Amino acid sequence: MTLTDQLEDRLSNHDTVETLAEELQPVLRAALDYLPEGVVSALHGDPQGHPLHPALVHLPLGGWMVAALLDFLPGGDEQTERAADLALLLATIGAVPTIAAGWTDWSNTRRQARRTGLIHGTLGETAFLLSGASLLARHKGKRTLGKALSGAGLGAALVAGLLGGQLVYGHGIGVGATLSKRQG
């Protein structure tokens, strides 16, 4: 059993996570029923023939990493701060469709993949919210707080990415098919 398998088991093998997943998944499916079928299909990645979420995740994750590098670059100046803020802003905006595609896919997962996906998505949303809070702090001139918030957000995003990899490589979610049909 790999370290990632052990981490996944410790995080997702709980009755509380299963109960929450059982309650949230039907609510999400009902909400998706309000969207035009073409939107849901696009969020699943049907037109491309593969899930959209893994392709979209590169923008927020990459932007949050660039922002962190610029934030902690020795000898940073006002230009570097503006570049970090812009990278953080673009990444956070890019997280919106990434989150939408991820939750759309999660609506069709089952068993441990569903529990792991719930934690993965919650961590991704946490990263998004912390990044948004960082942008607000930076706007108000609280740069140190902004850096701490975006750093915590990046940490959450990295753990979410580790679990996302487990969903794909450990459970085969989205491998060879989009998640228009139930998997897991």
Coordinates of N, CA, C and O in Angstrom, one line a residue:
M1 N 0.8 -1.2 0.0 CA 0.0 0.0 0.0 C 0.9 1.2 0.0 O 1.8 1.4 0.8
T2 N 0.7 2.2 -0.9 CA 1.5 3.4 -1.1 C 1.1 4.4 0.0 O 0.1 4.3 0.7
L3 N 2.0 5.4 0.2 CA 1.7 6.5 1.1 C 0.4 7.2 0.7 O -0.4 7.6 1.6
T4 N 0.2 7.4 -0.6 CA -1.0 8.0 -1.0 C -2.3 7.2 -0.7 O -3.3 7.8 -0.3
D5 N -2.2 5.9 -0.9 CA -3.3 5.0 -0.5 C -3.6 5.2 1.0 O -4.7 5.2 1.4
Q6 N -2.5 5.2 1.8 CA -2.7 5.3 3.3 C -3.3 6.7 3.6 O -4.3 6.7 4.5
L7 N -2.9 7.7 3.0 CA -3.5 9.1 3.2 C -4.9 9.1 2.8 O -5.8 9.6 3.6
E8 N -5.2 8.5 1.7 CA -6.6 8.5 1.2 C -7.5 7.7 2.2 O -8.6 8.2 2.5
D9 N -7.0 6.6 2.6 CA -7.8 5.8 3.6 C -8.0 6.5 4.9 O -9.1 6.5 5.4
R10 N -7.0 7.2 5.4 CA -7.2 8.0 6.6 C -8.1 9.1 6.5 O -8.9 9.4 7.4
L11 N -8.2 9.7 5.3 CA -9.0 10.9 5.1 C -10.5 10.5 4.7 O -11.4 11.1 5.1
S12 N -10.6 9.4 4.0 CA -11.9 9.2 3.4 C -12.7 8.0 4.0 O -13.9 7.9 3.7
N13 N -12.1 7.1 4.7 CA -12.8 6.0 5.2 C -13.4 6.3 6.6 O -13.0 5.8 7.6
H14 N -14.4 7.2 6.5 CA -15.2 7.5 7.7 C -16.6 7.6 7.4 O -17.0 8.0 6.3
D15 N -17.4 7.1 8.3 CA -18.9 7.2 8.2 C -19.4 8.6 7.9 O -20.3 8.8 7.1
T16 N -18.8 9.6 8.6 CA -19.2 10.9 8.4 C -19.1 11.4 7.0 O -19.9 12.1 6.4
V17 N -17.9 11.1 6.4 CA -17.7 11.5 5.0 C -18.7 10.8 4.1 O -19.2 11.4 3.2
E18 N -18.9 9.5 4.3 CA -19.9 8.8 3.5 C -21.3 9.4 3.6 O -22.0 9.6 2.6
T19 N -21.7 9.7 4.9 CA -23.0 10.3 5.1 C -23.1 11.6 4.4 O -24.1 11.9 3.7
L20 N -22.1 12.4 4.5 CA -22.1 13.7 3.8 C -22.2 13.6 2.3 O -22.9 14.3 1.6
A21 N -21.4 12.6 1.8 CA -21.4 12.4 0.3 C -22.8 11.9 -0.1 O -23.3 12.4 -1.2
E22 N -23.4 11.0 0.6 CA -24.7 10.5 0.3 C -25.8 11.6 0.3 O -26.7 11.6 -0.5
E23 N -25.6 12.6 1.2 CA -26.6 13.7 1.2 C -26.3 14.8 0.2 O -27.2 15.4 -0.4
L24 N -25.0 15.0 -0.1 CA -24.7 16.1 -1.1 C -24.9 15.7 -2.5 O -25.3 16.5 -3.4
Q25 N -24.5 14.5 -2.8 CA -24.6 14.1 -4.3 C -25.9 14.3 -4.9 O -26.0 14.8 -6.0
P26 N -27.0 13.8 -4.3 CA -28.3 14.0 -4.9 C -28.7 15.5 -5.1 O -29.4 15.9 -6.0
V27 N -28.3 16.3 -4.1 CA -28.5 17.8 -4.2 C -27.8 18.4 -5.4 O -28.4 19.2 -6.2
L28 N -26.5 18.0 -5.6 CA -25.8 18.5 -6.7 C -26.4 18.0 -8.0 O -26.5 18.8 -9.0
R29 N -26.8 16.7 -8.1 CA -27.4 16.2 -9.3 C -28.7 17.0 -9.6 O -28.9 17.3 -10.8
A30 N -29.5 17.3 -8.6 CA -30.7 18.1 -8.8 C -30.4 19.5 -9.3 O -31.0 20.0 -10.2
A31 N -29.3 20.1 -8.8 CA -28.9 21.4 -9.3 C -28.4 21.3 -10.7 O -28.7 22.2 -11.5
L32 N -27.7 20.3 -11.1 CA -27.2 20.1 -12.5 C -28.4 19.9 -13.4 O -28.3 20.3 -14.6
D33 N -29.5 19.4 -13.0 CA -30.7 19.2 -13.8 C -31.2 20.6 -14.3 O -32.0 20.6 -15.3
Y34 N -30.9 21.6 -13.6 CA -31.4 23.0 -14.0 C -30.5 23.6 -15.1 O -31.0 24.5 -15.8
L35 N -29.4 23.0 -15.4 CA -28.5 23.5 -16.4 C -28.9 22.8 -17.7 O -29.3 21.7 -17.8
P36 N -28.7 23.6 -18.9 CA -28.9 22.9 -20.2 C -28.0 21.7 -20.3 O -26.8 21.7 -19.8
E37 N -28.5 20.7 -21.0 CA -27.7 19.4 -21.1 C -26.3 19.7 -21.8 O -25.3 19.1 -21.4
G38 N -26.3 20.7 -22.7 CA -25.0 21.0 -23.4 C -24.0 21.5 -22.4 O -22.8 21.3 -22.6
V39 N -24.4 22.3 -21.4 CA -23.5 22.8 -20.4 C -22.9 21.7 -19.5 O -21.7 21.6 -19.3
V40 N -23.8 20.8 -19.1 CA -23.4 19.7 -18.3 C -22.4 18.8 -19.1 O -21.4 18.3 -18.6
S41 N -22.8 18.5 -20.3 CA -21.9 17.7 -21.2 C -20.5 18.4 -21.4 O -19.5 17.7 -21.3
A42 N -20.5 19.7 -21.6 CA -19.2 20.4 -21.7 C -18.4 20.3 -20.4 O -17.2 20.1 -20.5
L43 N -19.1 20.5 -19.3 CA -18.4 20.4 -18.0 C -17.8 19.0 -17.8 O -16.7 18.9 -17.2
H44 N -18.5 18.0 -18.3 CA -17.9 16.6 -18.2 C -16.8 16.4 -19.2 O -15.9 15.5 -19.0
G45 N -16.7 17.2 -20.2 CA -15.7 17.1 -21.2 C -16.1 16.2 -22.4 O -15.2 15.7 -23.2
D46 N -17.4 15.9 -22.5 CA -17.8 15.1 -23.6 C -17.4 15.5 -25.0 O -17.0 14.7 -25.8
P47 N -17.4 16.8 -25.3 CA -17.0 17.2 -26.7 C -15.5 16.8 -27.0 O -15.1 16.5 -28.1
Q48 N -14.7 16.8 -25.9 CA -13.2 16.5 -26.1 C -13.0 15.0 -26.0 O -12.0 14.5 -26.4
G49 N -14.0 14.3 -25.4 CA -13.8 12.8 -25.2 C -13.0 12.4 -24.0 O -12.6 11.3 -23.8
H50 N -12.7 13.4 -23.1 CA -12.0 13.2 -21.9 C -12.5 14.2 -20.9 O -12.9 15.3 -21.2
P51 N -12.3 13.9 -19.6 CA -12.8 14.9 -18.6 C -12.1 16.2 -18.7 O -10.9 16.3 -19.0
L52 N -12.9 17.3 -18.5 CA -12.4 18.6 -18.6 C -11.6 19.1 -17.4 O -10.7 19.8 -17.5
H53 N -12.1 18.7 -16.2 CA -11.5 19.1 -15.0 C -10.0 19.0 -14.9 O -9.3 19.9 -14.5
P54 N -9.4 17.8 -15.2 CA -7.9 17.7 -15.1 C -7.2 18.7 -16.1 O -6.1 19.1 -15.7
A55 N -7.8 19.0 -17.2 CA -7.1 20.0 -18.1 C -7.2 21.4 -17.5 O -6.3 22.2 -17.7
L56 N -8.3 21.7 -16.9 CA -8.5 23.1 -16.4 C -7.7 23.4 -15.2 O -7.3 24.5 -14.9
V57 N -7.4 22.3 -14.4 CA -6.7 22.6 -13.1 C -5.3 23.2 -13.2 O -4.8 23.8 -12.3
H58 N -4.7 23.1 -14.4 CA -3.4 23.7 -14.6 C -3.4 25.2 -14.4 O -2.4 25.7 -13.9
L59 N -4.4 25.9 -14.8 CA -4.4 27.3 -14.7 C -4.4 27.7 -13.2 O -3.5 28.5 -12.8
P60 N -5.3 27.3 -12.4 CA -5.3 27.7 -11.0 C -4.0 27.2 -10.2 O -3.4 28.0 -9.6
L61 N -3.7 26.0 -10.4 CA -2.6 25.5 -9.7 C -1.3 26.2 -10.1 O -0.5 26.6 -9.3
G62 N -1.1 26.3 -11.4 CA 0.1 27.0 -11.9 C 0.2 28.4 -11.5 O 1.2 28.9 -11.0
G63 N -1.0 29.1 -11.6 CA -1.0 30.5 -11.1 C -0.7 30.7 -9.7 O 0.0 31.6 -9.2
W64 N -1.3 29.8 -8.8 CA -1.1 29.9 -7.4 C 0.4 29.6 -7.1 O 1.0 30.2 -6.2
M65 N 1.0 28.7 -7.8 CA 2.5 28.4 -7.6 C 3.3 29.6 -8.0 O 4.3 30.0 -7.3
V66 N 3.0 30.2 -9.2 CA 3.7 31.4 -9.6 C 3.6 32.5 -8.6 O 4.6 33.2 -8.3
A67 N 2.4 32.7 -8.1 CA 2.2 33.8 -7.1 C 3.1 33.5 -5.9 O 3.7 34.4 -5.3
A68 N 3.1 32.3 -5.4 CA 3.9 31.9 -4.2 C 5.4 32.2 -4.5 O 6.1 32.7 -3.7
L69 N 5.9 31.8 -5.7 CA 7.3 32.0 -6.0 C 7.6 33.5 -6.0 O 8.6 34.0 -5.5
L70 N 6.7 34.3 -6.6 CA 6.9 35.7 -6.7 C 6.8 36.4 -5.3 O 7.6 37.3 -5.0
D71 N 5.9 35.9 -4.5 CA 5.7 36.4 -3.1 C 7.0 36.2 -2.3 O 7.3 37.1 -1.4
F72 N 7.7 35.1 -2.5 CA 8.8 34.8 -1.6 C 10.2 34.9 -2.3 O 11.2 34.5 -1.8
L73 N 10.2 35.5 -3.5 CA 11.4 35.8 -4.3 C 12.2 36.8 -3.5 O 11.7 37.9 -3.2
P74 N 13.5 36.5 -3.2 CA 14.3 37.5 -2.5 C 14.5 38.8 -3.4 O 14.6 38.7 -4.6
G75 N 14.4 39.9 -2.7 CA 14.6 41.2 -3.3 C 13.4 41.6 -4.1 O 13.5 42.4 -5.0
G76 N 12.2 41.1 -3.8 CA 11.0 41.5 -4.5 C 10.7 43.0 -4.4 O 11.0 43.6 -3.3
D77 N 10.2 43.5 -5.4 CA 9.9 45.0 -5.4 C 8.4 45.1 -5.7 O 7.6 44.2 -5.8
E78 N 8.0 46.4 -6.0 CA 6.6 46.7 -6.3 C 6.1 46.0 -7.6 O 5.0 45.5 -7.6
Q79 N 7.0 45.9 -8.5 CA 6.6 45.1 -9.8 C 6.4 43.7 -9.5 O 5.5 43.1 -10.1
T80 N 7.3 43.1 -8.7 CA 7.1 41.7 -8.4 C 5.8 41.4 -7.6 O 5.1 40.5 -7.8
E81 N 5.5 42.4 -6.7 CA 4.2 42.3 -5.9 C 3.0 42.3 -6.9 O 2.1 41.5 -6.7
R82 N 3.1 43.2 -7.8 CA 2.0 43.3 -8.8 C 1.8 42.1 -9.6 O 0.7 41.6 -9.9
A83 N 3.0 41.5 -10.0 CA 3.0 40.3 -10.8 C 2.4 39.1 -10.0 O 1.6 38.3 -10.5
A84 N 2.8 39.0 -8.7 CA 2.2 38.0 -7.8 C 0.7 38.1 -7.7 O 0.0 37.2 -7.8
D85 N 0.3 39.4 -7.5 CA -1.2 39.6 -7.4 C -1.9 39.3 -8.6 O -3.0 38.7 -8.6
L86 N -1.3 39.6 -9.8 CA -2.0 39.3 -11.0 C -2.1 37.8 -11.3 O -3.1 37.2 -11.7
A87 N -1.0 37.1 -11.0 CA -1.0 35.6 -11.1 C -2.0 35.0 -10.2 O -2.7 34.1 -10.6
L88 N -2.1 35.5 -8.9 CA -3.1 35.0 -8.0 C -4.5 35.3 -8.5 O -5.4 34.4 -8.4
L89 N -4.7 36.5 -9.0 CA -6.1 36.8 -9.5 C -6.5 35.9 -10.7 O -7.6 35.4 -10.7
L90 N -5.6 35.8 -11.7 CA -5.9 34.9 -12.8 C -6.1 33.5 -12.4 O -7.0 32.8 -12.9
A91 N -5.3 33.0 -11.5 CA -5.5 31.6 -11.0 C -6.8 31.4 -10.3 O -7.5 30.4 -10.5
T92 N -7.2 32.4 -9.5 CA -8.4 32.3 -8.7 C -9.6 32.4 -9.6 O -10.6 31.6 -9.5
I93 N -9.6 33.2 -10.6 CA -10.7 33.3 -11.6 C -10.7 32.0 -12.4 O -11.8 31.4 -12.6
G94 N -9.5 31.4 -12.8 CA -9.5 30.2 -13.5 C -10.0 29.0 -12.7 O -10.3 28.0 -13.2
A95 N -10.0 29.1 -11.4 CA -10.5 28.1 -10.5 C -12.0 27.9 -10.6 O -12.5 26.8 -10.4
V96 N -12.7 28.9 -11.0 CA -14.2 28.8 -11.1 C -14.7 27.7 -12.1 O -15.4 26.8 -11.6
P97 N -14.3 27.7 -13.3 CA -14.7 26.6 -14.2 C -14.1 25.3 -13.8 O -14.7 24.3 -14.0
T98 N -12.9 25.3 -13.2 CA -12.3 24.1 -12.7 C -13.1 23.4 -11.7 O -13.4 22.2 -11.7
I99 N -13.6 24.3 -10.7 CA -14.4 23.8 -9.6 C -15.8 23.3 -10.2 O -16.2 22.2 -9.8
A100 N -16.3 24.0 -11.1 CA -17.6 23.6 -11.7 C -17.5 22.3 -12.4 O -18.3 21.4 -12.3
A101 N -16.4 22.1 -13.2 CA -16.2 20.8 -13.9 C -15.9 19.7 -12.9 O -16.4 18.6 -13.1
G102 N -15.2 20.0 -11.8 CA -14.9 18.9 -10.9 C -16.1 18.4 -10.1 O -16.3 17.2 -10.0
W103 N -17.0 19.4 -9.7 CA -18.2 19.0 -9.0 C -19.2 18.2 -9.9 O -19.9 17.3 -9.5
T104 N -19.2 18.7 -11.2 CA -20.0 18.0 -12.1 C -19.6 16.5 -12.3 O -20.4 15.6 -12.3
D105 N -18.3 16.3 -12.4 CA -17.8 14.9 -12.5 C -18.0 14.2 -11.2 O -18.4 13.0 -11.2
W106 N -17.8 14.8 -10.0 CA -18.0 14.2 -8.7 C -19.5 13.6 -8.6 O -19.7 12.6 -8.0
S107 N -20.4 14.3 -9.3 CA -21.8 13.9 -9.1 C -22.0 12.4 -9.7 O -23.1 11.8 -9.3
N108 N -21.1 11.9 -10.4 CA -21.2 10.5 -10.9 C -20.2 9.6 -10.4 O -19.9 8.6 -11.0
T109 N -19.7 9.8 -9.2 CA -18.7 8.9 -8.6 C -19.4 8.1 -7.6 O -20.5 8.4 -7.1
R110 N -18.8 7.0 -7.2 CA -19.3 6.0 -6.2 C -18.3 5.6 -5.2 O -17.1 5.7 -5.5
R111 N -18.7 5.0 -4.2 CA -17.9 4.3 -3.2 C -16.7 5.2 -2.7 O -16.9 6.3 -2.4
Q112 N -15.6 4.6 -2.5 CA -14.4 5.3 -1.9 C -14.1 6.5 -2.8 O -13.7 7.6 -2.4
A113 N -14.2 6.4 -4.1 CA -13.9 7.5 -5.1 C -14.8 8.7 -4.8 O -14.4 9.8 -4.9
R114 N -16.0 8.4 -4.4 CA -17.0 9.5 -4.1 C -16.5 10.2 -2.8 O -16.5 11.4 -2.7
R115 N -16.1 9.4 -1.8 CA -15.6 10.0 -0.5 C -14.4 10.8 -0.8 O -14.2 11.9 -0.3
T116 N -13.4 10.2 -1.5 CA -12.2 10.9 -1.7 C -12.4 12.1 -2.6 O -11.8 13.2 -2.4
G117 N -13.3 12.0 -3.6 CA -13.6 13.2 -4.4 C -14.2 14.3 -3.6 O -14.0 15.5 -3.9
L118 N -15.0 14.0 -2.6 CA -15.6 15.0 -1.8 C -14.5 15.8 -1.0 O -14.5 17.0 -0.9
I119 N -13.6 15.0 -0.5 CA -12.4 15.7 0.2 C -11.6 16.5 -0.7 O -11.2 17.6 -0.5
H120 N -11.3 15.9 -1.9 CA -10.5 16.6 -3.0 C -11.2 17.9 -3.3 O -10.6 18.9 -3.4
G121 N -12.5 17.8 -3.6 CA -13.2 19.1 -4.0 C -13.3 20.1 -2.8 O -13.2 21.3 -3.1
T122 N -13.5 19.6 -1.6 CA -13.5 20.5 -0.5 C -12.2 21.2 -0.3 O -12.1 22.4 0.0
L123 N -11.1 20.5 -0.5 CA -9.8 21.1 -0.4 C -9.6 22.1 -1.5 O -9.0 23.2 -1.3
G124 N -10.0 21.8 -2.7 CA -9.9 22.7 -3.9 C -10.7 24.0 -3.6 O -10.2 25.1 -3.9
E125 N -11.9 23.8 -3.1 CA -12.7 25.0 -2.7 C -12.1 25.8 -1.6 O -12.1 27.1 -1.6
T126 N -11.5 25.2 -0.7 CA -10.7 25.8 0.4 C -9.6 26.7 -0.2 O -9.4 27.8 0.2
A127 N -8.9 26.1 -1.1 CA -7.8 26.8 -1.8 C -8.3 28.1 -2.5 O -7.8 29.2 -2.5
F128 N -9.5 27.9 -3.2 CA -10.1 29.0 -3.9 C -10.5 30.1 -2.9 O -10.2 31.3 -3.1
L129 N -11.1 29.7 -1.8 CA -11.6 30.7 -0.8 C -10.4 31.4 -0.2 O -10.4 32.6 0.1
L130 N -9.4 30.7 0.2 CA -8.2 31.3 0.8 C -7.5 32.2 -0.2 O -7.0 33.3 0.2
S131 N -7.5 31.9 -1.5 CA -6.9 32.7 -2.5 C -7.7 34.0 -2.7 O -7.2 35.1 -2.8
G132 N -9.0 33.9 -2.6 CA -9.9 35.0 -2.7 C -9.7 36.0 -1.5 O -9.6 37.2 -1.6
A133 N -9.6 35.4 -0.3 CA -9.3 36.1 0.9 C -7.9 36.8 0.8 O -7.8 38.0 1.2
S134 N -7.0 36.1 0.2 CA -5.7 36.7 0.0 C -5.7 38.0 -0.9 O -5.1 39.0 -0.6
L135 N -6.5 37.8 -2.0 CA -6.7 39.0 -2.9 C -7.3 40.2 -2.1 O -6.8 41.3 -2.3
L136 N -8.2 39.9 -1.3 CA -8.9 41.0 -0.5 C -7.9 41.6 0.5 O -7.8 42.9 0.6
A137 N -7.1 40.8 1.2 CA -6.1 41.3 2.1 C -5.1 42.1 1.4 O -4.7 43.2 1.8
R138 N -4.6 41.7 0.2 CA -3.6 42.4 -0.5 C -4.2 43.8 -1.0 O -3.5 44.8 -0.9
H139 N -5.4 43.8 -1.4 CA -6.1 45.0 -1.9 C -6.2 46.0 -0.7 O -6.1 47.2 -1.0
K140 N -6.3 45.5 0.5 CA -6.4 46.4 1.7 C -5.0 46.7 2.2 O -5.0 47.3 3.3
G141 N -4.0 46.3 1.6 CA -2.6 46.7 2.0 C -2.1 45.7 3.1 O -1.0 46.0 3.6
K142 N -2.7 44.6 3.3 CA -2.3 43.6 4.3 C -1.5 42.5 3.6 O -2.0 41.4 3.5
R143 N -0.4 42.9 3.1 CA 0.4 42.0 2.2 C 0.8 40.7 2.9 O 0.8 39.6 2.4
T144 N 1.3 40.8 4.2 CA 1.8 39.7 4.9 C 0.6 38.7 5.1 O 0.8 37.5 5.0
L145 N -0.5 39.2 5.5 CA -1.7 38.3 5.7 C -2.0 37.7 4.3 O -2.4 36.5 4.3
G146 N -2.0 38.5 3.3 CA -2.3 38.0 1.9 C -1.4 36.8 1.5 O -1.8 35.8 1.0
K147 N -0.1 37.0 1.8 CA 0.9 35.9 1.5 C 0.6 34.7 2.3 O 0.6 33.6 1.8
A148 N 0.2 34.8 3.6 CA -0.1 33.7 4.4 C -1.3 33.0 3.9 O -1.4 31.7 3.9
L149 N -2.3 33.7 3.6 CA -3.6 33.1 3.1 C -3.4 32.4 1.8 O -3.8 31.2 1.6
S150 N -2.6 33.0 0.8 CA -2.4 32.3 -0.4 C -1.5 31.1 -0.3 O -1.6 30.1 -1.0
G151 N -0.5 31.2 0.6 CA 0.3 30.1 0.9 C -0.5 28.9 1.5 O -0.3 27.7 1.1
A152 N -1.4 29.2 2.4 CA -2.2 28.1 2.9 C -3.1 27.6 1.8 O -3.4 26.3 1.8
G153 N -3.6 28.4 1.0 CA -4.4 28.0 -0.2 C -3.7 27.1 -1.1 O -4.2 26.0 -1.5
L154 N -2.4 27.4 -1.4 CA -1.6 26.6 -2.2 C -1.4 25.2 -1.6 O -1.4 24.2 -2.2
G155 N -1.1 25.2 -0.3 CA -1.0 23.9 0.5 C -2.2 23.1 0.3 O -2.1 21.9 0.0
A156 N -3.4 23.7 0.5 CA -4.7 22.9 0.3 C -4.8 22.4 -1.1 O -5.2 21.3 -1.3
A157 N -4.4 23.2 -2.1 CA -4.5 22.8 -3.5 C -3.5 21.7 -3.8 O -3.9 20.8 -4.6
L158 N -2.4 21.7 -3.2 CA -1.4 20.6 -3.4 C -1.9 19.3 -2.8 O -1.8 18.2 -3.5
V159 N -2.5 19.3 -1.7 CA -3.1 18.1 -1.1 C -4.3 17.6 -1.9 O -4.4 16.4 -2.2
A160 N -5.1 18.6 -2.4 CA -6.2 18.3 -3.3 C -5.7 17.6 -4.6 O -6.3 16.6 -5.0
G161 N -4.6 18.1 -5.1 CA -4.0 17.5 -6.3 C -3.5 16.1 -6.1 O -3.6 15.2 -6.9
L162 N -2.9 15.8 -4.9 CA -2.5 14.5 -4.6 C -3.7 13.5 -4.6 O -3.6 12.4 -5.1
L163 N -4.8 14.0 -4.0 CA -6.0 13.1 -3.9 C -6.6 13.0 -5.3 O -7.2 12.0 -5.7
G164 N -6.5 14.1 -6.1 CA -7.0 14.0 -7.5 C -6.2 13.0 -8.3 O -6.8 12.2 -9.1
G165 N -4.9 12.9 -8.1 CA -4.1 11.9 -8.7 C -4.5 10.5 -8.3 O -4.6 9.5 -9.1
Q166 N -4.9 10.4 -7.0 CA -5.4 9.1 -6.5 C -6.7 8.7 -7.2 O -6.9 7.5 -7.5
L167 N -7.5 9.7 -7.4 CA -8.8 9.4 -8.1 C -8.6 8.8 -9.5 O -9.2 7.9 -9.9
V168 N -7.6 9.4 -10.2 CA -7.4 9.0 -11.6 C -6.6 7.7 -11.6 O -7.0 6.7 -12.2
Y169 N -5.4 7.7 -10.9 CA -4.5 6.5 -11.0 C -4.8 5.4 -10.1 O -4.6 4.2 -10.4
G170 N -5.5 5.7 -8.9 CA -5.8 4.7 -8.0 C -7.2 4.1 -8.3 O -7.4 2.9 -8.1
H171 N -8.1 4.9 -8.7 CA -9.5 4.4 -8.9 C -9.9 4.4 -10.4 O -11.0 3.9 -10.7
G172 N -9.1 5.0 -11.3 CA -9.4 5.0 -12.7 C -10.5 5.9 -13.1 O -11.1 5.8 -14.1
I173 N -10.8 6.9 -12.2 CA -11.9 7.8 -12.5 C -11.5 8.7 -13.7 O -10.5 9.3 -13.8
G174 N -12.4 8.7 -14.7 CA -12.2 9.5 -15.9 C -11.2 8.9 -16.9 O -10.9 9.5 -17.9
V175 N -10.6 7.7 -16.6 CA -9.7 7.1 -17.5 C -10.4 6.4 -18.6 O -11.2 5.5 -18.4
G176 N -10.2 6.8 -19.9 CA -10.8 6.1 -21.0 C -12.3 6.6 -21.2 O -12.9 6.1 -22.2
A177 N -12.8 7.5 -20.4 CA -14.2 7.9 -20.6 C -14.4 9.2 -19.8 O -13.7 9.4 -18.8
T178 N -15.4 10.0 -20.2 CA -15.8 11.1 -19.3 C -16.7 10.6 -18.2 O -17.0 9.4 -18.2
L179 N -17.0 11.5 -17.3 CA -17.8 11.0 -16.2 C -19.3 11.3 -16.4 O -20.0 11.6 -15.5
S180 N -19.7 11.3 -17.6 CA -21.1 11.4 -17.9 C -21.9 10.2 -17.4 O -23.1 10.2 -17.1
K181 N -21.2 9.1 -17.3 CA -21.7 7.8 -16.7 C -21.0 7.6 -15.3 O -19.9 8.0 -15.1
R182 N -21.8 6.9 -14.4 CA -21.2 6.7 -13.1 C -20.0 5.9 -13.1 O -19.9 4.9 -13.9
Q183 N -19.0 6.2 -12.2 CA -17.8 5.5 -12.1 C -17.4 5.4 -10.6 O -17.9 6.2 -9.8
G184 N -16.5 4.5 -10.3 CA -16.0 4.5 -9.0 C -16.2 3.1 -8.3 O -16.9 2.3 -8.6

